[in-house]
PDB file of C-alpha atoms and ligand atoms in Angstrom:
ATOM      1  CA  MET A   1      -0.610  12.925  -7.188  1.00 94.00           C
ATOM      2  CA  PHE A   2      -0.911  10.739  -4.140  1.00 97.00           C
ATOM      3  CA  LEU A   3      -4.333   9.367  -3.186  1.00 97.00           C
ATOM      4  CA  GLY A   4      -3.742   8.402   0.550  1.00 98.00           C
ATOM      5  CA  VAL A   5      -3.729   4.934   1.905  1.00 98.00           C
ATOM      6  CA  ASP A   6      -5.292   2.601  -0.608  1.00 98.00           C
ATOM      7  CA  HIS A   7      -5.203  -0.519   1.344  1.00 98.00           C
ATOM      8  CA  ALA A   8      -3.933  -2.089   4.616  1.00 98.00           C
ATOM      9  CA  GLY A   9      -1.912  -5.316   4.109  1.00 98.00           C
ATOM     10  CA  ILE A  10      -2.817  -7.952   6.568  1.00 98.00           C
ATOM     11  CA  GLY A  11      -0.996 -11.344   6.728  1.00 98.00           C
ATOM     12  CA  VAL A  12      -3.171 -14.415   7.299  1.00 98.00           C
ATOM     13  CA  GLU A  13      -2.485 -18.195   7.967  1.00 98.00           C
ATOM     14  CA  ASP A  14      -5.463 -19.470   6.294  1.00 97.00           C
ATOM     15  CA  MET A  15      -7.500 -17.647   3.559  1.00 98.00           C
ATOM     16  CA  ASP A  16     -10.916 -19.233   4.316  1.00 98.00           C
ATOM     17  CA  THR A  17     -10.679 -18.256   7.952  1.00 98.00           C
ATOM     18  CA  ALA A  18      -9.637 -14.947   6.887  1.00 98.00           C
ATOM     19  CA  LEU A  19     -12.473 -14.349   4.416  1.00 98.00           C
ATOM     20  CA  ASP A  20     -14.925 -15.419   6.958  1.00 98.00           C
ATOM     21  CA  PHE A  21     -13.643 -12.681   9.342  1.00 98.00           C
ATOM     22  CA  TRP A  22     -13.086  -9.816   6.832  1.00 98.00           C
ATOM     23  CA  GLY A  23     -15.909 -10.779   4.419  1.00 98.00           C
ATOM     24  CA  ARG A  24     -18.799 -12.197   6.455  1.00 97.00           C
ATOM     25  CA  LYS A  25     -18.239 -10.578   9.752  1.00 98.00           C
ATOM     26  CA  LEU A  26     -16.767  -7.166   8.682  1.00 98.00           C
ATOM     27  CA  GLY A  27     -18.400  -6.660   5.287  1.00 98.00           C
ATOM     28  CA  PHE A  28     -15.236  -6.527   3.013  1.00 98.00           C
ATOM     29  CA  THR A  29     -17.088  -8.385   0.240  1.00 98.00           C
ATOM     30  CA  GLU A  30     -16.017  -6.280  -2.829  1.00 98.00           C
ATOM     31  CA  LEU A  31     -13.544  -8.420  -4.648  1.00 97.00           C
ATOM     32  CA  TYR A  32     -10.969  -6.406  -6.592  1.00 97.00           C
ATOM     33  CA  PHE A  33      -8.741  -9.373  -7.369  1.00 97.00           C
ATOM     34  CA  ASP A  34      -7.683 -12.821  -6.083  1.00 98.00           C
ATOM     35  CA  TYR A  35      -4.241 -13.766  -7.210  1.00 98.00           C
ATOM     36  CA  THR A  36      -1.951 -16.751  -6.458  1.00 98.00           C
ATOM     37  CA  GLY A  37       1.549 -16.931  -7.659  1.00 97.00           C
ATOM     38  CA  PRO A  38       4.977 -15.379  -7.314  1.00 97.00           C
ATOM     39  CA  ILE A  39       5.274 -11.900  -5.736  1.00 98.00           C
ATOM     40  CA  PRO A  40       8.306 -10.201  -7.224  1.00 97.00           C
ATOM     41  CA  GLY A  41       9.960  -7.041  -6.041  1.00 98.00           C
ATOM     42  CA  LEU A  42      10.370  -8.162  -2.499  1.00 98.00           C
ATOM     43  CA  GLU A  43      13.906  -9.408  -2.729  1.00 97.00           C
ATOM     44  CA  GLU A  44      15.622  -6.549  -0.813  1.00 97.00           C
ATOM     45  CA  ILE A  45      12.843  -6.757   1.919  1.00 96.00           C
ATOM     46  CA  THR A  46      12.658 -10.506   2.314  1.00 96.00           C
ATOM     47  CA  LYS A  47      16.238 -11.496   1.262  1.00 94.00           C
ATOM     48  CA  THR A  48      14.693 -14.219  -1.103  1.00 92.00           C
ATOM     49  CA  ASN A  49      13.408 -14.295  -4.548  1.00 89.00           C
ATOM     50  CA  GLN A  50      11.023 -17.063  -3.918  1.00 92.00           C
ATOM     51  CA  VAL A  51       8.073 -15.279  -2.341  1.00 97.00           C
ATOM     52  CA  LYS A  52       4.835 -16.847  -3.297  1.00 98.00           C
ATOM     53  CA  ALA A  53       1.541 -15.889  -1.930  1.00 98.00           C
ATOM     54  CA  ARG A  54      -2.298 -15.607  -2.368  1.00 98.00           C
ATOM     55  CA  ILE A  55      -3.360 -12.001  -2.335  1.00 98.00           C
ATOM     56  CA  VAL A  56      -7.065 -11.072  -2.020  1.00 98.00           C
ATOM     57  CA  MET A  57      -7.838  -7.418  -2.324  1.00 98.00           C
ATOM     58  CA  LEU A  58     -11.121  -6.434  -0.833  1.00 98.00           C
ATOM     59  CA  GLY A  59     -13.237  -3.313  -0.509  1.00 98.00           C
ATOM     60  CA  ASN A  60     -15.876  -2.787   2.114  1.00 98.00           C
ATOM     61  CA  LYS A  61     -19.524  -2.698   0.841  1.00 96.00           C
ATOM     62  CA  ASN A  62     -20.241   0.301   2.942  1.00 95.00           C
ATOM     63  CA  SER A  63     -17.057   2.252   2.169  1.00 95.00           C
ATOM     64  CA  SER A  64     -17.213   5.934   2.880  1.00 93.00           C
ATOM     65  CA  ARG A  65     -15.224   9.098   3.017  1.00 92.00           C
ATOM     66  CA  LEU A  66     -14.115   8.099   6.528  1.00 94.00           C
ATOM     67  CA  GLY A  67     -13.626   4.549   5.577  1.00 96.00           C
ATOM     68  CA  PRO A  68     -12.270   4.604   2.069  1.00 97.00           C
ATOM     69  CA  GLY A  69      -9.412   2.110   2.410  1.00 98.00           C
ATOM     70  CA  LYS A  70      -9.299  -1.605   1.265  1.00 98.00           C
ATOM     71  CA  VAL A  71      -7.791  -4.535   2.754  1.00 98.00           C
ATOM     72  CA  LYS A  72      -5.175  -6.786   1.079  1.00 98.00           C
ATOM     73  CA  LEU A  73      -5.132 -10.239   2.602  1.00 98.00           C
ATOM     74  CA  VAL A  74      -1.757 -11.950   2.097  1.00 98.00           C
ATOM     75  CA  GLN A  75      -1.232 -15.593   2.630  1.00 98.00           C
ATOM     76  CA  ARG A  76       2.471 -16.604   2.230  1.00 98.00           C
ATOM     77  CA  LEU A  77       2.689 -19.924   0.331  1.00 98.00           C
ATOM     78  CA  ASP A  78       6.521 -20.380   0.261  1.00 96.00           C
ATOM     79  CA  GLY A  79       8.746 -21.761   3.013  1.00 92.00           C
ATOM     80  CA  ALA A  80       6.867 -22.486   6.142  1.00 93.00           C
ATOM     81  CA  GLY A  81       3.787 -20.357   5.220  1.00 94.00           C
ATOM     82  CA  ALA A  82       2.680 -17.285   7.079  1.00 96.00           C
ATOM     83  CA  PRO A  83       5.441 -15.914   9.456  1.00 97.00           C
ATOM     84  CA  PRO A  84       4.291 -15.560  13.153  1.00 96.00           C
ATOM     85  CA  TYR A  85       2.987 -12.333  14.702  1.00 96.00           C
ATOM     86  CA  PRO A  86       6.167 -10.534  15.932  1.00 95.00           C
ATOM     87  CA  SER A  87       6.543 -11.623  19.528  1.00 91.00           C
ATOM     88  CA  GLY A  88       7.272  -8.178  21.028  1.00 90.00           C
ATOM     89  CA  ILE A  89       4.157  -6.397  19.693  1.00 95.00           C
ATOM     90  CA  GLY A  90       2.218  -4.436  22.403  1.00 96.00           C
ATOM     91  CA  TYR A  91       1.372  -1.190  20.400  1.00 97.00           C
ATOM     92  CA  GLY A  92       3.730   1.276  18.702  1.00 98.00           C
ATOM     93  CA  GLU A  93       6.836  -0.619  18.287  1.00 97.00           C
ATOM     94  CA  ILE A  94       8.586  -0.065  14.966  1.00 98.00           C
ATOM     95  CA  GLY A  95       6.329  -1.782  12.380  1.00 98.00           C
ATOM     96  CA  LEU A  96       2.553  -1.951  11.764  1.00 98.00           C
ATOM     97  CA  ALA A  97       0.392  -1.777  14.856  1.00 98.00           C
ATOM     98  CA  GLU A  98      -3.144  -1.819  13.752  1.00 98.00           C
ATOM     99  CA  VAL A  99      -5.725  -1.365  11.005  1.00 98.00           C
ATOM    100  CA  CYS A 100      -8.571   0.849  11.908  1.00 98.00           C
ATOM    101  CA  LEU A 101     -12.080   0.683  10.435  1.00 98.00           C
ATOM    102  CA  HIS A 102     -14.549   3.391  10.575  1.00 97.00           C
ATOM    103  CA  THR A 103     -17.712   2.077  12.202  1.00 96.00           C
ATOM    104  CA  VAL A 104     -21.065   3.733  12.619  1.00 94.00           C
ATOM    105  CA  HIS A 105     -22.419   3.035  16.037  1.00 95.00           C
ATOM    106  CA  THR A 106     -19.195   1.431  17.265  1.00 97.00           C
ATOM    107  CA  GLN A 107     -20.784   0.014  20.433  1.00 97.00           C
ATOM    108  CA  LYS A 108     -23.482  -1.831  18.703  1.00 97.00           C
ATOM    109  CA  ILE A 109     -21.011  -3.174  16.008  1.00 98.00           C
ATOM    110  CA  TYR A 110     -18.505  -4.265  18.838  1.00 98.00           C
ATOM    111  CA  GLN A 111     -21.348  -6.016  20.658  1.00 98.00           C
ATOM    112  CA  GLU A 112     -22.458  -7.881  17.429  1.00 98.00           C
ATOM    113  CA  LEU A 113     -18.882  -8.982  16.614  1.00 98.00           C
ATOM    114  CA  VAL A 114     -17.976 -10.009  20.178  1.00 98.00           C
ATOM    115  CA  GLU A 115     -21.213 -11.449  21.637  1.00 98.00           C
ATOM    116  CA  LYS A 116     -22.730 -12.819  18.440  1.00 98.00           C
ATOM    117  CA  LEU A 117     -20.022 -13.609  15.997  1.00 98.00           C
ATOM    118  CA  GLY A 118     -17.371 -14.685  18.451  1.00 97.00           C
ATOM    119  CA  CYS A 119     -14.610 -12.168  17.903  1.00 98.00           C
ATOM    120  CA  GLU A 120     -12.114 -11.646  20.528  1.00 98.00           C
ATOM    121  CA  SER A 121     -12.292  -8.282  22.331  1.00 98.00           C
ATOM    122  CA  LEU A 122      -9.140  -6.236  22.938  1.00 98.00           C
ATOM    123  CA  MET A 123     -10.697  -3.139  24.214  1.00 98.00           C
ATOM    124  CA  VAL A 124     -14.239  -2.448  25.359  1.00 98.00           C
ATOM    125  CA  PRO A 125     -15.632   0.643  23.576  1.00 98.00           C
ATOM    126  CA  LEU A 126     -15.240   3.999  25.150  1.00 97.00           C
ATOM    127  CA  ASN A 127     -16.039   7.559  24.257  1.00 96.00           C
ATOM    128  CA  ALA A 128     -13.264  10.060  24.106  1.00 93.00           C
ATOM    129  CA  SER A 129     -12.324  13.399  22.621  1.00 93.00           C
ATOM    130  CA  VAL A 130      -8.847  14.187  21.163  1.00 92.00           C
ATOM    131  CA  GLY A 131      -6.970  17.500  21.035  1.00 89.00           C
ATOM    132  CA  PRO A 132      -6.084  19.924  19.765  1.00 90.00           C
ATOM    133  CA  HIS A 133      -9.304  20.322  17.881  1.00 89.00           C
ATOM    134  CA  ASP A 134     -11.558  18.479  20.421  1.00 91.00           C
ATOM    135  CA  VAL A 135     -12.803  15.822  18.074  1.00 93.00           C
ATOM    136  CA  GLU A 136     -15.236  13.262  19.573  1.00 94.00           C
ATOM    137  CA  LEU A 137     -14.979   9.578  18.746  1.00 95.00           C
ATOM    138  CA  ASP A 138     -16.115   6.221  20.080  1.00 96.00           C
ATOM    139  CA  ILE A 139     -13.268   3.682  20.016  1.00 97.00           C
ATOM    140  CA  GLY A 140     -12.953  -0.060  20.750  1.00 98.00           C
ATOM    141  CA  TYR A 141     -10.706  -2.891  19.570  1.00 98.00           C
ATOM    142  CA  ILE A 142     -11.191  -6.565  18.466  1.00 98.00           C
ATOM    143  CA  ALA A 143      -8.627  -9.103  17.435  1.00 98.00           C
ATOM    144  CA  ASP A 144      -8.263 -10.692  13.943  1.00 98.00           C
ATOM    145  CA  PRO A 145      -8.213 -14.591  13.929  1.00 97.00           C
ATOM    146  CA  TRP A 146      -4.372 -14.313  14.655  1.00 97.00           C
ATOM    147  CA  ARG A 147      -4.711 -11.685  17.335  1.00 94.00           C
ATOM    148  CA  GLY A 148      -3.755  -8.789  14.949  1.00 98.00           C
ATOM    149  CA  LYS A 149      -5.189  -5.473  16.199  1.00 98.00           C
ATOM    150  CA  VAL A 150      -8.384  -4.107  14.543  1.00 98.00           C
ATOM    151  CA  GLU A 151      -9.526  -0.856  15.777  1.00 98.00           C
ATOM    152  CA  LEU A 152     -13.193   0.201  15.449  1.00 98.00           C
ATOM    153  CA  ILE A 153     -13.653   4.026  15.389  1.00 97.00           C
ATOM    154  CA  GLU A 154     -16.600   6.342  14.803  1.00 95.00           C
ATOM    155  CA  TRP A 155     -15.159   9.813  14.238  1.00 94.00           C
ATOM    156  CA  LYS A 156     -18.309  11.576  15.521  1.00 91.00           C
ATOM    157  CA  GLY A 157     -16.549  14.916  15.456  1.00 87.00           C
ATOM    158  CA  LEU A 158     -15.274  14.834  11.955  1.00 87.00           C
ATOM    159  CA  TRP A 159     -18.009  13.953   9.585  1.00 75.00           C
ATOM    160  CA  THR A 160     -21.499  12.850  10.738  1.00 64.00           C
ATOM    161  CA  SER A 161     -21.513  10.206   7.856  1.00 62.00           C
ATOM    162  CA  ARG A 162     -24.653   9.148   6.153  1.00 69.00           C
ATOM    163  CA  PRO A 163     -27.401   8.451   8.465  1.00 75.00           C
ATOM    164  CA  GLY A 164     -28.161   4.808   8.788  1.00 79.00           C
ATOM    165  CA  LEU A 165     -28.018   1.575  10.587  1.00 89.00           C
ATOM    166  CA  PRO A 166     -24.970   0.297  12.515  1.00 94.00           C
ATOM    167  CA  ARG A 167     -22.452  -0.619   9.909  1.00 95.00           C
ATOM    168  CA  VAL A 168     -18.574  -1.245   9.513  1.00 96.00           C
ATOM    169  CA  GLU A 169     -17.230   0.925   6.782  1.00 96.00           C
ATOM    170  CA  GLY A 170     -13.755   0.591   5.233  1.00 97.00           C
ATOM    171  CA  VAL A 171     -10.310   1.226   6.461  1.00 98.00           C
ATOM    172  CA  ASN A 172      -9.841   4.722   8.167  1.00 98.00           C
ATOM    173  CA  HIS A 173      -6.237   4.507   8.944  1.00 98.00           C
ATOM    174  CA  VAL A 174      -3.203   2.313   9.602  1.00 98.00           C
ATOM    175  CA  ALA A 175      -0.930   2.866  12.770  1.00 98.00           C
ATOM    176  CA  PHE A 176       2.740   2.188  12.792  1.00 98.00           C
ATOM    177  CA  GLY A 177       5.589   2.643  15.268  1.00 98.00           C
ATOM    178  CA  VAL A 178       8.267   5.062  14.412  1.00 98.00           C
ATOM    179  CA  SER A 179      11.673   6.127  15.654  1.00 98.00           C
ATOM    180  CA  ASP A 180      11.205   9.891  15.212  1.00 98.00           C
ATOM    181  CA  MET A 181       7.783  11.634  14.942  1.00 98.00           C
ATOM    182  CA  LYS A 182       8.939  14.939  13.229  1.00 98.00           C
ATOM    183  CA  THR A 183      11.003  12.986  10.649  1.00 98.00           C
ATOM    184  CA  THR A 184       7.980  10.796   9.895  1.00 98.00           C
ATOM    185  CA  ILE A 185       5.540  13.649   9.638  1.00 98.00           C
ATOM    186  CA  ASP A 186       7.807  15.584   7.300  1.00 98.00           C
ATOM    187  CA  PHE A 187       8.215  12.625   5.201  1.00 98.00           C
ATOM    188  CA  TYR A 188       4.512  11.732   4.798  1.00 98.00           C
ATOM    189  CA  LYS A 189       3.483  15.357   4.337  1.00 98.00           C
ATOM    190  CA  GLN A 190       5.396  15.109   0.998  1.00 98.00           C
ATOM    191  CA  LEU A 191       3.074  12.258   0.071  1.00 98.00           C
ATOM    192  CA  GLY A 192      -0.048  14.294   0.739  1.00 98.00           C
ATOM    193  CA  PHE A 193      -0.851  13.449   4.349  1.00 98.00           C
ATOM    194  CA  LEU A 194      -1.461  17.196   5.169  1.00 96.00           C
ATOM    195  CA  ASP A 195      -4.360  17.313   7.651  1.00 94.00           C
ATOM    196  CA  GLN A 196      -3.336  16.439  11.243  1.00 95.00           C
ATOM    197  CA  ILE A 197      -6.474  15.376  13.002  1.00 94.00           C
ATOM    198  CA  PHE A 198      -5.089  14.877  16.506  1.00 94.00           C
ATOM    199  CA  GLU A 199      -1.889  14.719  18.591  1.00 97.00           C
ATOM    200  CA  SER A 200      -1.613  13.030  21.917  1.00 96.00           C
ATOM    201  CA  THR A 201       1.254  12.768  24.163  1.00 96.00           C
ATOM    202  CA  GLU A 202      -0.428  10.960  26.988  1.00 92.00           C
ATOM    203  CA  PHE A 203      -0.170   7.322  27.575  1.00 95.00           C
ATOM    204  CA  PHE A 204      -3.489   5.795  26.429  1.00 94.00           C
ATOM    205  CA  GLU A 205      -4.451   3.709  29.465  1.00 95.00           C
ATOM    206  CA  PRO A 206      -6.805   1.376  28.079  1.00 96.00           C
ATOM    207  CA  MET A 207      -3.963  -0.095  25.999  1.00 97.00           C
ATOM    208  CA  ALA A 208      -1.961  -0.962  29.240  1.00 96.00           C
ATOM    209  CA  PRO A 209      -3.053  -4.787  29.077  1.00 95.00           C
ATOM    210  CA  TRP A 210      -1.445  -5.154  25.707  1.00 96.00           C
ATOM    211  CA  TYR A 211       2.044  -4.801  26.998  1.00 96.00           C
ATOM    212  CA  GLN A 212       3.849  -7.893  28.300  1.00 87.00           C
ATOM    213  CA  VAL A 213       3.670  -8.469  31.960  1.00 82.00           C
ATOM    214  CA  GLY A 214       6.994  -7.088  33.485  1.00 85.00           C
ATOM    215  CA  ARG A 215       7.639  -4.647  30.634  1.00 88.00           C
ATOM    216  CA  PRO A 216       7.462  -0.976  31.841  1.00 91.00           C
ATOM    217  CA  LEU A 217       4.701   0.839  30.192  1.00 95.00           C
ATOM    218  CA  PRO A 218       6.071   3.145  27.417  1.00 96.00           C
ATOM    219  CA  GLY A 219       5.283   6.730  26.820  1.00 96.00           C
ATOM    220  CA  HIS A 220       2.897   7.337  23.919  1.00 96.00           C
ATOM    221  CA  HIS A 221       3.133  10.086  21.183  1.00 98.00           C
ATOM    222  CA  MET A 222       0.467   9.659  18.616  1.00 98.00           C
ATOM    223  CA  THR A 223      -0.677  11.791  15.634  1.00 98.00           C
ATOM    224  CA  LEU A 224      -3.215  10.999  12.961  1.00 97.00           C
ATOM    225  CA  HIS A 225      -2.801  12.511   9.377  1.00 98.00           C
ATOM    226  CA  LEU A 226      -5.409  12.288   6.698  1.00 96.00           C
ATOM    227  CA  SER A 227      -4.879  12.854   3.018  1.00 96.00           C
ATOM    228  CA  ALA A 228      -7.534  14.472   0.729  1.00 94.00           C
ATOM    229  CA  GLN A 229      -8.397  11.066  -0.473  1.00 95.00           C
ATOM    230  CA  GLY A 230      -7.893   7.484   0.664  1.00 97.00           C
ATOM    231  CA  ALA A 231      -7.224   6.333   4.334  1.00 98.00           C
ATOM    232  CA  GLY A 232      -4.898   7.974   6.853  1.00 98.00           C
ATOM    233  CA  ILE A 233      -1.816   7.158   8.833  1.00 98.00           C
ATOM    234  CA  GLU A 234      -1.258   7.216  12.513  1.00 98.00           C
ATOM    235  CA  PRO A 235       2.471   7.329  13.453  1.00 98.00           C
ATOM    236  CA  VAL A 236       3.232   6.294  17.135  1.00 98.00           C
ATOM    237  CA  ARG A 237       6.455   6.987  18.983  1.00 98.00           C
ATOM    238  CA  LEU A 238       7.097   4.919  22.107  1.00 97.00           C
ATOM    239  CA  THR A 239       9.473   6.293  24.752  1.00 97.00           C
ATOM    240  CA  PRO A 240      11.689   4.504  25.380  1.00 96.00           C
ATOM    241  CA  LEU A 241      11.858   2.994  21.894  1.00 95.00           C
ATOM    242  CA  TYR A 242      11.383  -0.832  21.950  1.00 93.00           C
ATOM    243  CA  GLU A 243      12.695  -3.594  19.727  1.00 92.00           C
ATOM    244  CA  ASP A 244      11.882  -3.564  15.934  1.00 95.00           C
ATOM    245  CA  CYS A 245       8.680  -5.516  15.541  1.00 97.00           C
ATOM    246  CA  ARG A 246       8.316  -5.219  11.736  1.00 97.00           C
ATOM    247  CA  GLY A 247       8.653  -8.913  11.586  1.00 97.00           C
ATOM    248  CA  GLU A 248       8.878 -10.789   8.279  1.00 97.00           C
ATOM    249  CA  TRP A 249       6.937  -9.521   5.336  1.00 98.00           C
ATOM    250  CA  GLY A 250       3.526 -11.389   5.265  1.00 98.00           C
ATOM    251  CA  HIS A 251       3.439 -12.064   8.969  1.00 98.00           C
ATOM    252  CA  VAL A 252       0.057 -12.560  10.402  1.00 98.00           C
ATOM    253  CA  GLY A 253      -1.831  -9.456  11.451  1.00 98.00           C
ATOM    254  CA  PRO A 254      -1.559  -6.005  10.014  1.00 98.00           C
ATOM    255  CA  MET A 255       1.961  -5.824   8.353  1.00 98.00           C
ATOM    256  CA  ASP A 256       2.001  -3.407   5.402  1.00 98.00           C
ATOM    257  CA  PHE A 257       0.140  -0.659   3.582  1.00 98.00           C
ATOM    258  CA  GLY A 258      -0.086   0.750   0.146  1.00 98.00           C
ATOM    259  CA  ILE A 259      -0.356   4.448  -1.032  1.00 98.00           C
ATOM    260  CA  GLY A 260      -2.527   4.968  -4.067  1.00 98.00           C
ATOM    261  CA  VAL A 261      -1.452   6.831  -7.241  1.00 98.00           C
ATOM    262  CA  GLN A 262      -3.238   7.045 -10.509  1.00 96.00           C
ATOM    263  CA  ASN A 263      -0.230   6.600 -12.590  1.00 97.00           C
ATOM    264  CA  ILE A 264       2.615   4.714 -11.013  1.00 98.00           C
ATOM    265  CA  LYS A 265       5.345   5.906 -13.296  1.00 98.00           C
ATOM    266  CA  LYS A 266       4.530   9.419 -12.338  1.00 98.00           C
ATOM    267  CA  GLY A 267       4.354   8.411  -8.825  1.00 98.00           C
ATOM    268  CA  VAL A 268       7.757   6.742  -8.795  1.00 98.00           C
ATOM    269  CA  ALA A 269       9.243   9.755 -10.582  1.00 98.00           C
ATOM    270  CA  GLU A 270       7.899  12.102  -7.831  1.00 98.00           C
ATOM    271  CA  LEU A 271       9.386   9.859  -5.018  1.00 98.00           C
ATOM    272  CA  GLU A 272      12.709   9.903  -6.763  1.00 98.00           C
ATOM    273  CA  ARG A 273      12.594  13.587  -7.187  1.00 98.00           C
ATOM    274  CA  LEU A 274      12.105  13.726  -3.318  1.00 98.00           C
ATOM    275  CA  GLY A 275      15.148  11.559  -2.898  1.00 98.00           C
ATOM    276  CA  ILE A 276      13.194   8.467  -1.778  1.00 98.00           C
ATOM    277  CA  GLU A 277      14.726   5.029  -2.557  1.00 98.00           C
ATOM    278  CA  MET A 278      12.713   2.189  -4.287  1.00 98.00           C
ATOM    279  CA  HIS A 279      13.262  -1.388  -3.344  1.00 98.00           C
ATOM    280  CA  SER A 280      12.713  -2.552  -6.925  1.00 98.00           C
ATOM    281  CA  GLU A 281      11.528  -1.629 -10.306  1.00 98.00           C
ATOM    282  CA  ILE A 282       7.738  -1.220 -10.695  1.00 98.00           C
ATOM    283  CA  GLN A 283       6.116  -4.588 -10.572  1.00 98.00           C
ATOM    284  CA  THR A 284       2.954  -5.697 -12.523  1.00 97.00           C
ATOM    285  CA  LEU A 285       0.922  -8.765 -11.661  1.00 97.00           C
ATOM    286  CA  ASN A 286      -1.740  -9.940 -14.062  1.00 96.00           C
ATOM    287  CA  VAL A 287      -4.714 -10.269 -11.811  1.00 96.00           C
ATOM    288  CA  GLY A 288      -7.370 -11.300 -14.240  1.00 91.00           C
ATOM    289  CA  ASN A 289      -9.394  -8.385 -15.600  1.00 85.00           C
ATOM    290  CA  SER A 290      -6.744  -5.783 -14.462  1.00 91.00           C
ATOM    291  CA  GLU A 291      -3.153  -5.390 -13.392  1.00 96.00           C
ATOM    292  CA  TYR A 292      -1.766  -4.959  -9.860  1.00 97.00           C
ATOM    293  CA  LYS A 293       1.082  -2.419 -10.112  1.00 98.00           C
ATOM    294  CA  TYR A 294       3.245  -1.752  -7.057  1.00 98.00           C
ATOM    295  CA  VAL A 295       6.703  -0.837  -5.859  1.00 98.00           C
ATOM    296  CA  TYR A 296       7.956  -0.906  -2.296  1.00 98.00           C
ATOM    297  CA  PHE A 297       9.975   2.072  -1.168  1.00 98.00           C
ATOM    298  CA  ARG A 298      12.093   3.208   1.796  1.00 98.00           C
ATOM    299  CA  ASP A 299      10.368   5.380   4.349  1.00 98.00           C
ATOM    300  CA  PRO A 300      12.380   6.695   7.436  1.00 98.00           C
ATOM    301  CA  ASP A 301      11.980   3.474   9.300  1.00 98.00           C
ATOM    302  CA  ASP A 302      11.796   1.183   6.302  1.00 97.00           C
ATOM    303  CA  GLN A 303       8.287   0.039   7.096  1.00 97.00           C
ATOM    304  CA  TYR A 304       6.662  -2.242   4.615  1.00 98.00           C
ATOM    305  CA  VAL A 305       5.067   0.406   2.440  1.00 98.00           C
ATOM    306  CA  CYS A 306       4.334   0.472  -1.278  1.00 98.00           C
ATOM    307  CA  LEU A 307       2.979   2.662  -3.944  1.00 98.00           C
ATOM    308  CA  VAL A 308       0.184   1.217  -5.920  1.00 98.00           C
ATOM    309  CA  GLU A 309      -1.548   2.186  -9.178  1.00 97.00           C
ATOM    310  CA  SER A 310      -5.089   2.016  -7.880  1.00 84.00           C
ATOM    311  CA  SER A 311      -6.698   0.873 -11.160  1.00 87.00           C
ATOM    312  CA  TYR A 312      -7.737  -2.525 -10.180  1.00 89.00           C
TER     313      TYR A 312
HETATM  314 FE1  FE2 B   1      -5.713   4.190  15.615  1.00 73.03          FE
END
């Protein structure tokens, strides 16, 4: 029924700059659609019925089993344009924290992006192993043009990938802050995120510089869950909880995500059977040679999350 995370939604201030970053630098060059117009179905979320945006849905040319997710670039065109990056974001506050790309030879990709292509570094790559299954990975971070967090991971211990030259693949997971880990895991298990890849309760020290000076460093509880298809989810619980950093829908940086289904009517029926509330009726946008069908629903922290019929 559910096909994992279909895409990570990323707010951008300027589409040309965003396409240069996501397309030319990161290899998201497969165009699914490029739509400009009203975005209905966000009235409950945004408290306005005037949302207008350009949405560009892109897949990665090297997309793989560990990088299957797309990116949905969203440029708000109503009001004052793209809302700002929520000011309190360090990592793990309620709301989207990052988008993670699977990258073969993370160190080399990072070097290319930072030293040759001018991307900002947020964490120098390091090698780690995560429990309880002792899965090895290489991990680093860069910033998108508006300082949103983009993680680069090679999951060496999961699947050795196809042999090949250094490359960025597609989206591996999205991370988001939650108020209760067990409630979140139980909720998303119902939506097919059944395989827990790791669990960590240690503060991840390399992230310390991301928190504002003077703010006590929080405790980190992180887990990563993959679905049989699509990209995964990484809920993060901070201790103590911090302010809500969901920000306005469309804010720059990672800000929402979509879970794929083949048939959205059946998907909604299943969510309703599970007692999950929708924020609107199913919406259909004509995006040229196909339709973009979506509906936002309410998860335990009311993240910006939608169901999408992945037929575009
Ligand atoms: Fe992550």
